[in-house]
Short mmCIF file of C-alpha atoms in Angstrom, two decimals:
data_model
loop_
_atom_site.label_atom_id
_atom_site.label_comp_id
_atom_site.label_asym_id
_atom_site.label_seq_id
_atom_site.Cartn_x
_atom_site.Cartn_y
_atom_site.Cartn_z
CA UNK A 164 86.99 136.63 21.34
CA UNK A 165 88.71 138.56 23.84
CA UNK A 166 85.79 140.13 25.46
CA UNK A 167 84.50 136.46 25.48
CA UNK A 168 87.41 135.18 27.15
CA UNK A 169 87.04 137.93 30.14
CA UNK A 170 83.60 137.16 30.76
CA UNK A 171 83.71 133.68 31.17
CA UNK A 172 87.15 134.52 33.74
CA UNK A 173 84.55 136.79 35.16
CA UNK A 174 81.91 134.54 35.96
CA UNK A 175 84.46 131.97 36.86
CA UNK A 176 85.82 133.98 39.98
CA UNK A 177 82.41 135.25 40.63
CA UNK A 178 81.17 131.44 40.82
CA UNK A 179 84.27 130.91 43.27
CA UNK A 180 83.82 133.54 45.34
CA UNK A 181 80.37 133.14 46.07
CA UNK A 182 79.35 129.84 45.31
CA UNK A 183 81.94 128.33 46.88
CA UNK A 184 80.72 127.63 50.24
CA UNK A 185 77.91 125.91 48.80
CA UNK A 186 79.92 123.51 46.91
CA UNK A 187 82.04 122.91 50.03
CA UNK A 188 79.19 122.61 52.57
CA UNK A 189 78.10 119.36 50.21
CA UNK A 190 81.34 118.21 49.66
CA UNK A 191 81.82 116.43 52.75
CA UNK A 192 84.96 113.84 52.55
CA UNK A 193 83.57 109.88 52.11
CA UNK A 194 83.84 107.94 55.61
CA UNK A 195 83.70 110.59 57.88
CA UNK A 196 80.83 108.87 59.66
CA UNK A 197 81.27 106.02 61.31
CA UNK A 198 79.54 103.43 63.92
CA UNK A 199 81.29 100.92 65.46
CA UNK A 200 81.44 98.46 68.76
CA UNK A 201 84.46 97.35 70.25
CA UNK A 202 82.91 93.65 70.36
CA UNK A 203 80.94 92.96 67.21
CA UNK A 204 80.32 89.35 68.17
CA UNK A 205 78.92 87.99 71.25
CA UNK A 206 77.31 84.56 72.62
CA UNK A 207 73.89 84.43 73.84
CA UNK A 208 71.59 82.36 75.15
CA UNK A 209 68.16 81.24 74.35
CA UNK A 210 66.00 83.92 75.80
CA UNK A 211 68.52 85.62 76.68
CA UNK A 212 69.14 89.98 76.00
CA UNK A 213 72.01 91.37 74.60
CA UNK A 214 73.35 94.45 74.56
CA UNK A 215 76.10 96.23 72.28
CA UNK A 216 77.80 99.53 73.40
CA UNK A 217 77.83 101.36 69.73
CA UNK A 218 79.64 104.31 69.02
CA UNK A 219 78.50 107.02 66.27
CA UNK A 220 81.63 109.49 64.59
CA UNK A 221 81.17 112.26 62.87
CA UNK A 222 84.40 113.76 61.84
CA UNK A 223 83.89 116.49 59.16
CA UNK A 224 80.36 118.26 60.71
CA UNK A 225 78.02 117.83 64.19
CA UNK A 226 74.92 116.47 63.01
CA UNK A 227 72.01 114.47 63.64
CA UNK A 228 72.27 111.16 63.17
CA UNK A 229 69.32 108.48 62.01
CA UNK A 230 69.75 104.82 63.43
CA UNK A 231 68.63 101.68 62.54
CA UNK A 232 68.90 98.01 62.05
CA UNK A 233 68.99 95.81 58.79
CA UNK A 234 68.39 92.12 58.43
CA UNK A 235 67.66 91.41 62.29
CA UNK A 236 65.99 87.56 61.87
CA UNK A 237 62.40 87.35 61.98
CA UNK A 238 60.74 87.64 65.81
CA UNK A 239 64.00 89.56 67.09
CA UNK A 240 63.52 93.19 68.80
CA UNK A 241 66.02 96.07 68.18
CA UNK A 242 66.27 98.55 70.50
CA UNK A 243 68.03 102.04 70.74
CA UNK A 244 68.87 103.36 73.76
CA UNK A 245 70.65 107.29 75.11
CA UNK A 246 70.72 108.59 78.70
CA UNK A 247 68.00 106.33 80.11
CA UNK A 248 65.70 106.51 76.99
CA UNK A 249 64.38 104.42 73.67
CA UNK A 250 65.92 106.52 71.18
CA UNK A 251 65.95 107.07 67.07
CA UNK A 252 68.86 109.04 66.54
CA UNK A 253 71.82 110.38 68.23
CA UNK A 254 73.39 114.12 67.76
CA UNK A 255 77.22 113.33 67.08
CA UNK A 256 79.43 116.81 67.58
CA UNK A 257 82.09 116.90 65.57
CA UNK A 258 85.46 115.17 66.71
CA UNK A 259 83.71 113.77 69.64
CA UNK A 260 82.50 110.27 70.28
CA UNK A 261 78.37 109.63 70.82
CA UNK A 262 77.60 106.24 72.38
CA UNK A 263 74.08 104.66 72.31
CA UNK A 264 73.26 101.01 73.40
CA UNK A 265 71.94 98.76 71.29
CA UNK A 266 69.64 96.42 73.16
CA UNK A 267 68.78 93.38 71.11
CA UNK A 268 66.14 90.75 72.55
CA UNK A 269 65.67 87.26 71.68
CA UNK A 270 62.46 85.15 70.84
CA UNK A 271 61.82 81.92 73.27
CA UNK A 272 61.86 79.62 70.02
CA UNK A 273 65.10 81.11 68.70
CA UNK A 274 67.38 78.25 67.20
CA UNK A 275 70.57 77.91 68.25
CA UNK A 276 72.71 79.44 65.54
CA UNK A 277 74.96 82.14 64.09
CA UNK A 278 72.88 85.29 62.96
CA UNK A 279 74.14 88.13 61.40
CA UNK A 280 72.71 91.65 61.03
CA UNK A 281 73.50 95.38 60.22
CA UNK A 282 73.93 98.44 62.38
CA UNK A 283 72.94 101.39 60.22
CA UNK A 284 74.02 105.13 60.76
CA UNK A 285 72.45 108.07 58.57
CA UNK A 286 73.64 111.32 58.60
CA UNK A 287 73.14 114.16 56.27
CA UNK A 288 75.34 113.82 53.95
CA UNK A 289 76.29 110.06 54.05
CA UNK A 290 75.92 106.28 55.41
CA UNK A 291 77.73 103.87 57.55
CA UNK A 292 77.08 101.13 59.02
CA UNK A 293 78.78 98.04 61.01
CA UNK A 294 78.06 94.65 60.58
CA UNK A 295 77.55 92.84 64.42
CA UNK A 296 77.29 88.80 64.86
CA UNK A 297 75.27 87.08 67.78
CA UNK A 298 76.13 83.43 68.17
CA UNK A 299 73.39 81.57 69.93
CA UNK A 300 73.37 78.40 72.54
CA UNK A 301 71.17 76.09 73.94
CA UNK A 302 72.64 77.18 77.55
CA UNK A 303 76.18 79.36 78.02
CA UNK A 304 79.13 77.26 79.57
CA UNK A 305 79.57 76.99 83.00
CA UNK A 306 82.09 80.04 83.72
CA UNK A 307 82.98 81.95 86.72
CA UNK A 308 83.97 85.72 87.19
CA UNK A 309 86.58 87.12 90.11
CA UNK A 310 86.27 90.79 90.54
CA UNK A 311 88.33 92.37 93.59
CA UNK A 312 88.46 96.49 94.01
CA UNK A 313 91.63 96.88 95.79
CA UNK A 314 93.96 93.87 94.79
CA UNK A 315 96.72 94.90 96.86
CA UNK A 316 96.40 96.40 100.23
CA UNK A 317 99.26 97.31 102.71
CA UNK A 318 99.36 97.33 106.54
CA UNK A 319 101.93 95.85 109.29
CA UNK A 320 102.50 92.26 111.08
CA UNK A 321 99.25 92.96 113.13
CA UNK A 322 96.80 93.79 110.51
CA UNK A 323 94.06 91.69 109.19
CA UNK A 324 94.11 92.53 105.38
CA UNK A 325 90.87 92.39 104.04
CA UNK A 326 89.71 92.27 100.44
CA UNK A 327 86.21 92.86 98.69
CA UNK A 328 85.35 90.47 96.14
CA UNK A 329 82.84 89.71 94.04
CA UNK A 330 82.08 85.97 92.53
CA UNK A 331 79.74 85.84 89.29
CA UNK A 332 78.22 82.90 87.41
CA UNK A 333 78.41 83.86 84.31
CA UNK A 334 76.73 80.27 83.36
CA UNK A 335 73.29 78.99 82.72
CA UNK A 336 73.84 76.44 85.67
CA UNK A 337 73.57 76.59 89.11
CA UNK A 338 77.21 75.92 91.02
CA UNK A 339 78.56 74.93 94.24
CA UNK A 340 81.58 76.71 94.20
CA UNK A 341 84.53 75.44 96.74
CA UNK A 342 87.28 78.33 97.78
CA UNK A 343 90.67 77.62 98.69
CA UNK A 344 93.80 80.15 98.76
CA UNK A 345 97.86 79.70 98.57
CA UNK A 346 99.24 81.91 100.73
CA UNK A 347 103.31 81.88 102.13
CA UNK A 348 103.89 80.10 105.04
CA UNK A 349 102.82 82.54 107.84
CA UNK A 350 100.16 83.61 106.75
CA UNK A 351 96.02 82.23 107.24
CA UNK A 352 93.68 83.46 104.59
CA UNK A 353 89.57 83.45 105.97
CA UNK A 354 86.28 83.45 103.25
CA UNK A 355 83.50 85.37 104.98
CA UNK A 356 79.80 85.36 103.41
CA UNK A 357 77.64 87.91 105.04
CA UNK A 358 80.39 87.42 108.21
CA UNK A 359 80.18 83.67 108.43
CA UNK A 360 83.52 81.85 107.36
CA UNK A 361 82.54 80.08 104.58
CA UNK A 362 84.83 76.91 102.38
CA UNK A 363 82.28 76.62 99.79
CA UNK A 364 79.14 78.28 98.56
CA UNK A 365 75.92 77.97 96.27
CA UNK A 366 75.91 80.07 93.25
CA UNK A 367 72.72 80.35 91.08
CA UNK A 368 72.98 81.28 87.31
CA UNK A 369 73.93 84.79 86.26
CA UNK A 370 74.56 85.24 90.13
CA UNK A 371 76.94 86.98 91.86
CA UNK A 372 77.63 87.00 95.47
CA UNK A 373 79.95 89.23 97.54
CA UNK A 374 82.67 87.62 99.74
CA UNK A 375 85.55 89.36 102.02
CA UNK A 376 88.82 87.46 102.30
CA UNK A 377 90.52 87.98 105.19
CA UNK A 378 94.69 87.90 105.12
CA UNK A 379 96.30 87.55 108.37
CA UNK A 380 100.33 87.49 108.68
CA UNK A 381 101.88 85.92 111.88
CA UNK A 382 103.83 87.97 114.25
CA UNK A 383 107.06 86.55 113.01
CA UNK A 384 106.35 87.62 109.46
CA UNK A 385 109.18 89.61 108.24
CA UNK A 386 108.39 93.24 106.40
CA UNK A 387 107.96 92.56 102.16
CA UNK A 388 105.82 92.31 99.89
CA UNK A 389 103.46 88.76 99.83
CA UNK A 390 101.38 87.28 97.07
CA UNK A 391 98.08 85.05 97.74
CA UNK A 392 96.69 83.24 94.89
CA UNK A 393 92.74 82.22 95.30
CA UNK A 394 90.58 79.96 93.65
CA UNK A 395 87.10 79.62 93.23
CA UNK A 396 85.97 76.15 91.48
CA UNK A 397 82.42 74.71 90.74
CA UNK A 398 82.95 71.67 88.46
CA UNK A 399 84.73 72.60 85.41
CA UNK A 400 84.40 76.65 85.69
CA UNK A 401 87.15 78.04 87.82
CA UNK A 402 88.36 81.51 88.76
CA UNK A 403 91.50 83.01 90.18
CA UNK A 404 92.50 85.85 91.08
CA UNK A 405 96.20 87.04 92.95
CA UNK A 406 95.81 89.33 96.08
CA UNK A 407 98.84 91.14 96.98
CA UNK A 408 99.77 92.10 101.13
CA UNK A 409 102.50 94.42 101.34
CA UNK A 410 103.74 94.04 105.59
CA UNK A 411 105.58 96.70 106.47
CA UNK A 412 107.91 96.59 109.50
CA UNK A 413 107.12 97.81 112.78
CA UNK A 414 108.72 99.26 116.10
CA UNK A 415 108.71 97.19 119.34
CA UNK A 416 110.19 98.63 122.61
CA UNK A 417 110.78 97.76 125.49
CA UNK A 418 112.35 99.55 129.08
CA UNK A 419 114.71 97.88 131.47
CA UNK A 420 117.17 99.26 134.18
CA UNK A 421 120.81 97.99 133.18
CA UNK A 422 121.49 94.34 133.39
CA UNK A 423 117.65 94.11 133.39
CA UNK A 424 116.93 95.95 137.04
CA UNK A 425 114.13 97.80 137.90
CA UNK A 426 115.08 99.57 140.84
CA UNK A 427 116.68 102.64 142.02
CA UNK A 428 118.15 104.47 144.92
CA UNK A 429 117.50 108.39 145.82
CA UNK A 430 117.28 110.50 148.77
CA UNK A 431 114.80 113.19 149.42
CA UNK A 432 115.51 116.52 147.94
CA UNK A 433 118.45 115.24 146.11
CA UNK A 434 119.04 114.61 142.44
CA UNK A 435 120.11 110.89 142.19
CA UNK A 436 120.77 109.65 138.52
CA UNK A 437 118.79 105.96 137.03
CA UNK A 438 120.56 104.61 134.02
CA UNK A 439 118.02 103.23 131.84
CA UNK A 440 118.15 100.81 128.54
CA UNK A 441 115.80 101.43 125.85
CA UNK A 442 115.24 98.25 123.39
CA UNK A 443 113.87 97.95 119.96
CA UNK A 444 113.14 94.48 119.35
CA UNK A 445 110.65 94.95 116.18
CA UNK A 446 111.55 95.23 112.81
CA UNK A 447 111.59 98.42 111.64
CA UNK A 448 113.37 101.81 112.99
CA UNK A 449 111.59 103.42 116.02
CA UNK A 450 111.66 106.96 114.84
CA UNK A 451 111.02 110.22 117.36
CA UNK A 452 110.85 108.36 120.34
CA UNK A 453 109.73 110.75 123.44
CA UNK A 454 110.41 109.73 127.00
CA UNK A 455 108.08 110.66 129.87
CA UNK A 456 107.58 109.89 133.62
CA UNK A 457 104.48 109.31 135.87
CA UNK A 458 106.23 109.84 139.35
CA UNK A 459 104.57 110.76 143.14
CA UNK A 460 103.98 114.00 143.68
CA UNK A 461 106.09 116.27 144.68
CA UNK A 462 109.04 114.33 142.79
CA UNK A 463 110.21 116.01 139.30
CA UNK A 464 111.43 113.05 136.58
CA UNK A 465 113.50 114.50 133.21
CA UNK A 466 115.80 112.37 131.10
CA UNK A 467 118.88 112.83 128.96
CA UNK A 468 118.17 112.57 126.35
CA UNK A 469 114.46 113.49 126.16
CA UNK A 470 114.16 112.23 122.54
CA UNK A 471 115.59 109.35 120.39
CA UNK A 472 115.31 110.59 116.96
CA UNK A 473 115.91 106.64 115.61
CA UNK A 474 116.56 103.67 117.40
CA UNK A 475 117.24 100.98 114.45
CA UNK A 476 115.59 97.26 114.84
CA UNK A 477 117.45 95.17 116.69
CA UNK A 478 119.65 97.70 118.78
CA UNK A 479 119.58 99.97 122.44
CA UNK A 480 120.02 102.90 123.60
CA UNK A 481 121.01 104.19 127.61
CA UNK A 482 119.23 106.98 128.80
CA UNK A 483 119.65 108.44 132.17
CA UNK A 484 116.75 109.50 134.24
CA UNK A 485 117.35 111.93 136.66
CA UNK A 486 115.26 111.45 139.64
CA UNK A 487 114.59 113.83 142.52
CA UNK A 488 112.18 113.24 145.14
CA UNK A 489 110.41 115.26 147.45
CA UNK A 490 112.40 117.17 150.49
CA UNK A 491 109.37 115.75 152.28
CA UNK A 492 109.77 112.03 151.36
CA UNK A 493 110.22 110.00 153.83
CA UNK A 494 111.90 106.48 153.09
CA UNK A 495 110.58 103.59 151.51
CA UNK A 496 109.73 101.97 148.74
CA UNK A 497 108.02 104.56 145.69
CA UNK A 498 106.84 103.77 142.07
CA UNK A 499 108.51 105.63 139.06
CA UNK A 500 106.86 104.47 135.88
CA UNK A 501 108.66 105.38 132.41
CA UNK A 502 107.35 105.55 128.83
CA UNK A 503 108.44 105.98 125.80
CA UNK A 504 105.89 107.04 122.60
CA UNK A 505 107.43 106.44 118.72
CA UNK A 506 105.86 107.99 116.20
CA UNK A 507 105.06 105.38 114.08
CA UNK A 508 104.19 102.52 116.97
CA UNK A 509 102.62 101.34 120.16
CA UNK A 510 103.85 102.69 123.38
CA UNK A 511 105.57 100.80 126.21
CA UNK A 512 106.25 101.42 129.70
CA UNK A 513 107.48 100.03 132.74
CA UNK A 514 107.17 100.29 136.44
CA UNK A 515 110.63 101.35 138.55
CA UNK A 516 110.83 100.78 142.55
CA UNK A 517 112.58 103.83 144.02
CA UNK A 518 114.28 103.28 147.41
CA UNK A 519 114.51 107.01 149.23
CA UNK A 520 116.99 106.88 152.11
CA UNK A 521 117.33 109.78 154.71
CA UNK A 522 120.66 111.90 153.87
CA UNK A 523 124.02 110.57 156.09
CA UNK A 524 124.03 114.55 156.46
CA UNK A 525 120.88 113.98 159.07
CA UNK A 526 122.63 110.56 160.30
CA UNK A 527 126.11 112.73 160.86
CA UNK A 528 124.40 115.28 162.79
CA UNK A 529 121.99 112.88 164.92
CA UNK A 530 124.88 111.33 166.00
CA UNK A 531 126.83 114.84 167.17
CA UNK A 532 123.81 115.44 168.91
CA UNK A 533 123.57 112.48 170.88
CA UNK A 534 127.16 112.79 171.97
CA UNK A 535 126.53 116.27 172.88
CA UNK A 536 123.56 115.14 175.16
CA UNK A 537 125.87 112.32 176.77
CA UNK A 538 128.58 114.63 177.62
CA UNK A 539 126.06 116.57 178.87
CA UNK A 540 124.69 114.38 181.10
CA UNK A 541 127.97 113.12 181.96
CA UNK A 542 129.14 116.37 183.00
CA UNK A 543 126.18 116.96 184.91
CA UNK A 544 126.27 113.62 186.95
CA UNK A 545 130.08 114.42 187.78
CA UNK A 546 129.77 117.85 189.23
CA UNK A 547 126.24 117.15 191.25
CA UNK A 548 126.82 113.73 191.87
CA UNK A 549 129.85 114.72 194.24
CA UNK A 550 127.30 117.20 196.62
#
């Protein structure tokens, strides 16, 4: 009995050791495979195509799996399709998701109806399959589809937001479709087709047209963050959508002498010193604002300071522009024109009249010289005029 006992423990481990993998390679877990859609029932219409975006999971092994359809009605076509192609099966790696489209055409004299049918994966070792529903109609609702790519767009005061859209009867009707838009006061809101402004337009069944709505803010628009609602309506399908315009303040400058003057005294070869206001009037902080000169030749321009590093909205700032002109200059009337460049804005200049006197120095020593010369003559008449 003994020596019975050990060689049935024998053969036991001997079974387990190698016959083991066997018995595991068939003893795949139940429901491991699965196929599934994440919208098992759809509405059609009569001569209509459907298709269903399936999904085949194989959790315990990669394998090849087998599809098919049960119970489709009587006329109907099934149809598998994978990367382009009419396919039978699908390989499923395992932990990863396979998808294959299942295309499902209807007959011309299908009845309207509910209709039921079966989804059928087959892998090696087991089944699954999904039950899918296709509810059919005479002719689908009206219904209309708003689709825009970039729903919110930012820019400043001056810029012309636009937005692509797309429109789509989903319907078995032709539509006229009339467009309208509430936007916040300051703000006018433009429907282009192919570049004309358009109010309305025609949509045919299972169309879709592309518009561009055009968002423009008034100057006076302060800096925040706007919402436009639009709506499209053809009878009793509408569509809306929000669009979003995010304005964003801007720098405005502007360049004055003090108490508004634009005009200057010098004299040649001399350093005379222009005290000049610069303005921001916009409505955000001009930041890294550089000052610069266009002046006649010979004439050197610099300012203190050169740079603003951030003139806030709504205040000023003096600068003084130290002007020398030429030793050469004669006087008049001469044109000193100042700029100033922000970073983050437009430019602005402005035009300064110069008035270059001759030095009193010159007018000091003219006038020695002429009383020189008259004593000179005076002194000359006296002694010769008495010979």
């Amino acid at each position: 009995m003994r020596k019975l006992a050990t060689i049935v423990l024998l053969l036991t481990l001997l079974l387990a050791v190698f016959g083991g993998p066997s018995v595991l390679a068939q003893g795949q877990s139940p429901g491991t495979l699965k196929i599934f859609t994440r919208y098992p029932v759809q509405e059609a219409a009569i001569g209509d195509s459907i298709t269903f975006d399936l999904t085949v999971q194989s959790e315990a092994t990669s394998q090849a799996v087998r599809l098919e359809v049960q119970g489709l009605p009587e006329g109907w076509t099934a149809t598998f399709r994978g990367g382009g192609k009419v396919i039978r099966a699908v390989y499923a790696e395992k932990g990863e998701d396979a998808l294959v489209d299942l295309r499902v055409e209807l007959p011309e004299d299908v009845q309207p109806g509910t209709y039921s049918f079966l989804v059928v994966a087959r892998g090696e070792q087991e089944t699954a399959q999904f039950p899918l529903e296709l509810i059919v109609q005479e002719k689908l609702p009206p219904s209309l589809k708003f689709e825009v790519e970039l729903p919110m767009l930012r820019g400043t005061q001056n810029t012309i937001f636009r937005y692509d859209a797309t429109l789509e009867n989903e319907g078995d009707e032709d539509l006229s479709v009339s467009l309208t838009a509430d936007a916040p006061a300051g703000f006018q809101v433009t429907f282009k087709l192919s570049g004309q402004d358009v109010t309305s337009i025609p949509i045919a069944a299972n169309e879709s047209k592309r518009l561009s709505i055009e968002v423009q803010a008034y100057t006076e628009v302060p800096a925040g963050t706007y919402e436009i609602g639009v709506l499209a309506q053809g009878g009793e399908a509408r569509a809306a959508t929000i669009l979003t315009a995010e304005v964003t303040g801007q720098p405005e400058l502007s360049i004055s002498g003090v108490d508004g003057r634009l005009s200057g005294q010098a004299y040649a070869g001399r350093e005379s010193s222009l005290k000049i206001v610069i303005q921001n009037t916009g409505t955000a902080p001009a930041r890294g604002v550089q000052l610069s000169a266009s002046q006649p030749s010979g004439w050197s321009v610099t300012f203190d300071p050169e740079e603003i590093p951030e003139l806030p909205s709504g205040s000023e700032v003096e600068v003084t522009a130290k002007i020398r002109p030429s030793e050469q200059a004669v006087a008049g009337d001469y044109v000193v024109t100042v700029r100033a460049y922000p970073e983050d804005g437009s430019s602005e200049s402005a035009e300064f009249r110069i008035t270059v006197r001759t030095s009193t120095l010159w007018g000091v020593v003219g006038v020695a010289l002429i009383a020189v010369a008259v004593f000179v003559v005076g002194l000359a008449v006296t002694r010769f005029g008495r010979r």
